[in-house]
Structure formats: C-alpha cells, structure tokens
Amino acid sequence: MSAGVKNVFATTVGIIVVGTVIGVVAGFLQKLGNPANMAICVACFGRDIAGAIGLHRAEVVQYLRPEIIGFVLGSFAAALIFKEFKPSGGSAPVIRFFLGMIAMIGALVFLGCPWRVILRLAGGDGNAIFGLLGLVSGVGIGTLFFKGGFSLGRSQVQSTSTGLMLPLMMLGLLALRLLFPPVPGEAQSGVLWYSIKGPGAAYAPLFISLGAGLGIGFLAQRSRFCTMGAIRDALLFRQFYLLYGFVALLVAAFATNIALGQFKPGFDGQPVAHTMWFWNFAGMLMAGLAFALAGGCPGRQLFMSGEGNSDAGVFVLGMLAGAGLAHNFGLASSPQGIGPHGMAAVIVGMAVLVFIGVTNRK
Amino acid sequence: MKQTVDTRGLSCPQPVLLAMQAMRGTGSGAIEVLVDNEASRENVARAAQSQGWSVAVTEMAGGECRLDLAK
C-alpha cells in the first residue's frame, strides 16, 4: 500500500508552482516576440499551426508554433520517465473529433482558449471578462450533463503505436519547422506557410519557444493542470485543487505584465480582440461546454495526448480541422468583430453540443 | 457487502463523480474504487480525503489501482 497522493506536483503547492511558472513564462514569451496577450494561447497557436500547414489561408495567422509541439513532447517525456505513458482510446473518438472542432470554432469567435482568457485578463483586456463568464457558464452547463449521467463510454488499452501517434506527429511537425525555417519577407518556405504580418508574424526565437513548451508540458503532465477542470471541479465537487493553478496563472501573468510594462487596461484597441461582448461570451460558452464534455481544456488535451491518450489526440486533430473551417468559412472573429458566419457557427455548434450531451446519457 | 465503483476507462470527471455519489449514497462504511491511471487515483483520493474518508491504495497489474475508502 502507499499514500493516496505521492506525486509532489499533484499537491496544492505543486499546482500553484505550475500555474505560476506558466504565467511568468507567458509574460516573457510575449516580451521575446510572441503576440500580445496571447503568449501561449493553445487555440490561437493551434490555429496558427493549421495555417502553417495550409489547412486555412488566413495570411496573418500562419506559423508552426513550437510551443504546441513542446507541450505534447514535454508531457510525453514526463509520462515516460514516471511510467505513466499508457496508450488508451476508443471512447467515442468521432464525437471527440467534433467536440475538438466546435471547441476551436467557439474559441475563435471569442479569440482565445481558456488560457488566453486568463492571459487577456492579466494584460488588462476587459473584453475577456465576458469570455470568462461564458467559459464558466459553458462548463457549468457541462456539469449539468454529467450530473444527468453523460458519459462518452469507457476507453480501452490500445497498442503502443496508437499512443505514439500524436507525439510522432509533433516530431514530424518539428522536423518540418527545422527543414523549412521562415525566410524574411516570404509567405512560404518549402511546404510551410508563414505570416509576413499580423499575429502569425510575431514569435519568440524557435528554441526558446520549444524549450518553454517542453518545460510547461512536463510540469503540466505531472500536476494535471487544466483550466476547464479548475472551474468544473469547483462547480461540481467544491474541489479547488485545479482552481489554485488557474488563479496562480492569472496572478503570475498579471505580475509579470506589470513588471514588463505589458499591462494596458481597457476594452477598446486590445491586441487580437474584439469588443462584441455578447459574442465574446457566447463563443467561450460554446468552447467551455465542448471542453467540459470532452473532459479537458485544449492544453490538457495536448498533455493527455502526450501520455498516449488517443481520444485526446483525436480531439486535438479536431481542433486543427476546426481551425481550418473557422477561417475558410468566415466563422472566426478578427479585431473588427465576429466573422460573417460567426453567429451561425455558434448557433449550429451549440445545437450539436446539446445533441451530443442529451444522446450520450448512460 | 463492500460497494465497488469501477471507473476504469472513464475520463474526468467521471471517476470522482461516481466515487462521490457512492460516498454520499452510503454516508459511511467501506467503498472500493478501481482506477486505471494516476490522475484518477490522485483525484479520487483527494476527493475522498476532503469528505473525511480514509484512503488506502493497493497497486494492481497494468497500472491499475484499488482505492479502499473507509469512514
């Protein structure tokens, strides 16, 4: 027999340390070139990767973000070292694909994942208050589905190669990034697309981004850091373990922004943000519900895919597909406001989520 | 008879949700919870301890664990 919790990072102090590290690293990544108030947004960076490999042609958001690669590979390394690499999957994969797509579309109506909700708040962007309210509401609706018996079913043990697919894909993307580095003033390098202007053209040096991603991936795997879970567990169980990490990220990012002169309070003219409060709320409501039904925020899905969880891997692939659709179909917002079909996307996406929630009760 | 809650293969938050439902349902006594990953083991143990239940963990084959909850 052994104690219930033996992992030092899975303690209250551990999760606070991890949230703090992510917040400080985010601030410095911004200082070193990443887009303002975005820093390490999982949705935005997934969208940039979708652009880099040509799944959409929105010229200002195309860059193969090394942070995302690092998240999966860092988690993969931690899982291997601590013998937690466990290939599993088969829990309604196609539904998880659609949850990933819808989550990404909702996040791009708001313009950010839950991490960016926090980072935007920490940078002074008041519009993110509505995103946070939407996120909490969406996760809250998700907890009602869980209380009503929602389940996507059990996963099974899978082959080792199944669990290796996402880590290997990330290695492949890293190889592409090394083979085809950005060329100043060029929109293409080999098979990869690069933004010449806009947020896609704002990035920290490759090895700093990759190192930051690897470190965060490692720590997040150990601590189970999850921003959606933070809200869900507080609402569903009155358990605050993950919420400490969420708050630590907010406080650390805020303090780092103050220290680096990156805190600019207000609603208008915030970086890569729009002021349509209802759609900031509704986009994140949809994303929050999709994350809740899938059991993790986009960061957590990346970390779990590094642990060999192919259901999380399918969700990640769904997010990339969703990013492609969001820009190709005009669903994604821009600083000018929501896209031409953003409203329709939220209405249809919410209907699909309710359908999934209602029809998967056990 | 000891109640068994099998959470193997289930993703968050279901292991904790099922364990909490069992704890609330019985109020006190002994409950056996089966988990198949470290995160679920930590989450269920943390939730049980917060409800005043003691937790004893027995590791099983294939990375699975049995958590014996008692109150």
GROMACS .gro file of N, CA, C and O in nm, chain A residues 2-6 239, chain B residues 15-16 19 23 33 35 38-57 67-69:
model
  140
    2SER      N    1   0.031   0.232  -0.050
    2SER     CA    2   0.103   0.358  -0.049
    2SER      C    3   0.003   0.471  -0.028
    2SER      O    4  -0.117   0.449  -0.031
    3ALA      N    5   0.056   0.588  -0.008
    3ALA     CA    6  -0.032   0.703   0.018
    3ALA      C    7  -0.116   0.733  -0.105
    3ALA      O    8  -0.084   0.694  -0.216
    4GLY      N    9  -0.225   0.804  -0.084
    4GLY     CA   10  -0.314   0.836  -0.195
    4GLY      C   11  -0.246   0.923  -0.299
    4GLY      O   12  -0.261   0.902  -0.418
    5VAL      N   13  -0.172   1.021  -0.256
    5VAL     CA   14  -0.106   1.112  -0.348
    5VAL      C   15   0.044   1.111  -0.320
    5VAL      O   16   0.089   1.148  -0.213
    6LYS      N   17   0.122   1.064  -0.417
    6LYS     CA   18   0.267   1.054  -0.395
    6LYS      C   19   0.346   1.147  -0.487
    6LYS      O   20   0.467   1.152  -0.481
  239GLN      N   21  -1.427   2.112  -0.519
  239GLN     CA   22  -1.285   2.076  -0.508
  239GLN      C   23  -1.206   2.188  -0.576
  239GLN      O   24  -1.235   2.222  -0.691
  377PRO      N   25  -1.463   0.947  -1.278
  377PRO     CA   26  -1.417   0.869  -1.163
  377PRO      C   27  -1.451   0.936  -1.029
  377PRO      O   28  -1.503   0.873  -0.938
  378VAL      N   29  -1.425   1.067  -1.020
  378VAL     CA   30  -1.455   1.137  -0.895
  378VAL      C   31  -1.606   1.146  -0.875
  378VAL      O   32  -1.657   1.127  -0.764
  381ALA      N   33  -1.734   0.812  -0.752
  381ALA     CA   34  -1.688   0.786  -0.615
  381ALA      C   35  -1.764   0.875  -0.517
  381ALA      O   36  -1.806   0.831  -0.409
  385MET      N   37  -2.000   0.768  -0.204
  385MET     CA   38  -1.975   0.814  -0.066
  385MET      C   39  -2.099   0.880  -0.009
  385MET      O   40  -2.137   0.856   0.106
  395VAL      N   41  -1.280   0.153  -0.487
  395VAL     CA   42  -1.283   0.224  -0.616
  395VAL      C   43  -1.167   0.174  -0.702
  395VAL      O   44  -1.052   0.175  -0.658
  397VAL      N   45  -0.935   0.229  -1.029
  397VAL     CA   46  -0.894   0.333  -1.125
  397VAL      C   47  -0.783   0.275  -1.213
  397VAL      O   48  -0.717   0.178  -1.175
  400GLU      N   49  -0.300   0.738  -1.301
  400GLU     CA   50  -0.252   0.812  -1.184
  400GLU      C   51  -0.337   0.934  -1.153
  400GLU      O   52  -0.362   0.967  -1.038
  401ALA      N   53  -0.380   1.005  -1.259
  401ALA     CA   54  -0.458   1.127  -1.235
  401ALA      C   55  -0.587   1.093  -1.162
  401ALA      O   56  -0.625   1.160  -1.065
  402SER      N   57  -0.655   0.986  -1.206
  402SER     CA   58  -0.780   0.947  -1.141
  402SER      C   59  -0.754   0.902  -0.997
  402SER      O   60  -0.832   0.932  -0.906
  403ARG      N   61  -0.645   0.833  -0.978
  403ARG     CA   62  -0.611   0.787  -0.843
  403ARG      C   63  -0.592   0.907  -0.750
  403ARG      O   64  -0.645   0.911  -0.638
  404GLU      N   65  -0.518   1.007  -0.799
  404GLU     CA   66  -0.495   1.127  -0.716
  404GLU      C   67  -0.626   1.201  -0.691
  404GLU      O   68  -0.653   1.245  -0.579
  405ASN      N   69  -0.707   1.212  -0.797
  405ASN     CA   70  -0.831   1.289  -0.785
  405ASN      C   71  -0.930   1.223  -0.689
  405ASN      O   72  -0.992   1.290  -0.607
  406VAL      N   73  -0.944   1.092  -0.702
  406VAL     CA   74  -1.038   1.021  -0.615
  406VAL      C   75  -0.987   1.026  -0.471
  406VAL      O   76  -1.065   1.052  -0.377
  407ALA      N   77  -0.857   1.005  -0.451
  407ALA     CA   78  -0.801   1.008  -0.315
  407ALA      C   79  -0.821   1.146  -0.252
  407ALA      O   80  -0.863   1.159  -0.136
  408ARG      N   81  -0.796   1.251  -0.332
  408ARG     CA   82  -0.809   1.388  -0.281
  408ARG      C   83  -0.955   1.416  -0.243
  408ARG      O   84  -0.984   1.472  -0.137
  409ALA      N   85  -1.046   1.375  -0.331
  409ALA     CA   86  -1.188   1.400  -0.305
  409ALA      C   87  -1.234   1.323  -0.182
  409ALA      O   88  -1.308   1.377  -0.098
  410ALA      N   89  -1.191   1.198  -0.168
  410ALA     CA   90  -1.236   1.117  -0.054
  410ALA      C   91  -1.183   1.176   0.077
  410ALA      O   92  -1.257   1.187   0.176
  411GLN      N   93  -1.056   1.215   0.075
  411GLN     CA   94  -0.999   1.271   0.198
  411GLN      C   95  -1.069   1.401   0.236
  411GLN      O   96  -1.090   1.428   0.355
  412SER      N   97  -1.108   1.479   0.135
  412SER     CA   98  -1.177   1.606   0.166
  412SER      C   99  -1.314   1.581   0.227
  412SER      O  100  -1.370   1.667   0.295
  413GLN      N  101  -1.370   1.462   0.205
  413GLN     CA  102  -1.501   1.427   0.262
  413GLN      C  103  -1.486   1.351   0.394
  413GLN      O  104  -1.583   1.298   0.446
  414GLY      N  105  -1.361   1.341   0.442
  414GLY     CA  106  -1.338   1.275   0.571
  414GLY      C  107  -1.324   1.125   0.563
  414GLY      O  108  -1.332   1.056   0.665
  415TRP      N  109  -1.301   1.072   0.443
  415TRP     CA  110  -1.281   0.928   0.427
  415TRP      C  111  -1.132   0.898   0.428
  415TRP      O  112  -1.051   0.975   0.377
  416SER      N  113  -1.094   0.783   0.486
  416SER     CA  114  -0.954   0.741   0.478
  416SER      C  115  -0.935   0.665   0.346
  416SER      O  116  -1.030   0.608   0.292
  417VAL      N  117  -0.811   0.670   0.296
  417VAL     CA  118  -0.782   0.608   0.165
  417VAL      C  119  -0.662   0.517   0.178
  417VAL      O  120  -0.557   0.559   0.228
  418ALA      N  121  -0.677   0.395   0.135
  418ALA     CA  122  -0.563   0.302   0.126
  418ALA      C  123  -0.555   0.254  -0.019
  418ALA      O  124  -0.656   0.214  -0.077
  419VAL      N  125  -0.436   0.264  -0.074
  419VAL     CA  126  -0.419   0.232  -0.216
  419VAL      C  127  -0.343   0.102  -0.233
  419VAL      O  128  -0.238   0.082  -0.171
  429LEU      N  129  -0.856   0.161  -0.465
  429LEU     CA  130  -0.858   0.252  -0.352
  429LEU      C  131  -0.965   0.205  -0.255
  429LEU      O  132  -1.081   0.195  -0.293
  430ASP      N  133  -0.923   0.173  -0.134
  430ASP     CA  134  -1.018   0.132  -0.031
  430ASP      C  135  -1.051   0.253   0.053
  430ASP      O  136  -0.966   0.305   0.126
  431LEU      N  137  -1.175   0.299   0.040
  431LEU     CA  138  -1.221   0.417   0.114
  431LEU      C  139  -1.297   0.369   0.237
  431LEU      O  140  -1.377   0.275   0.228
   0.00000   0.00000   0.00000
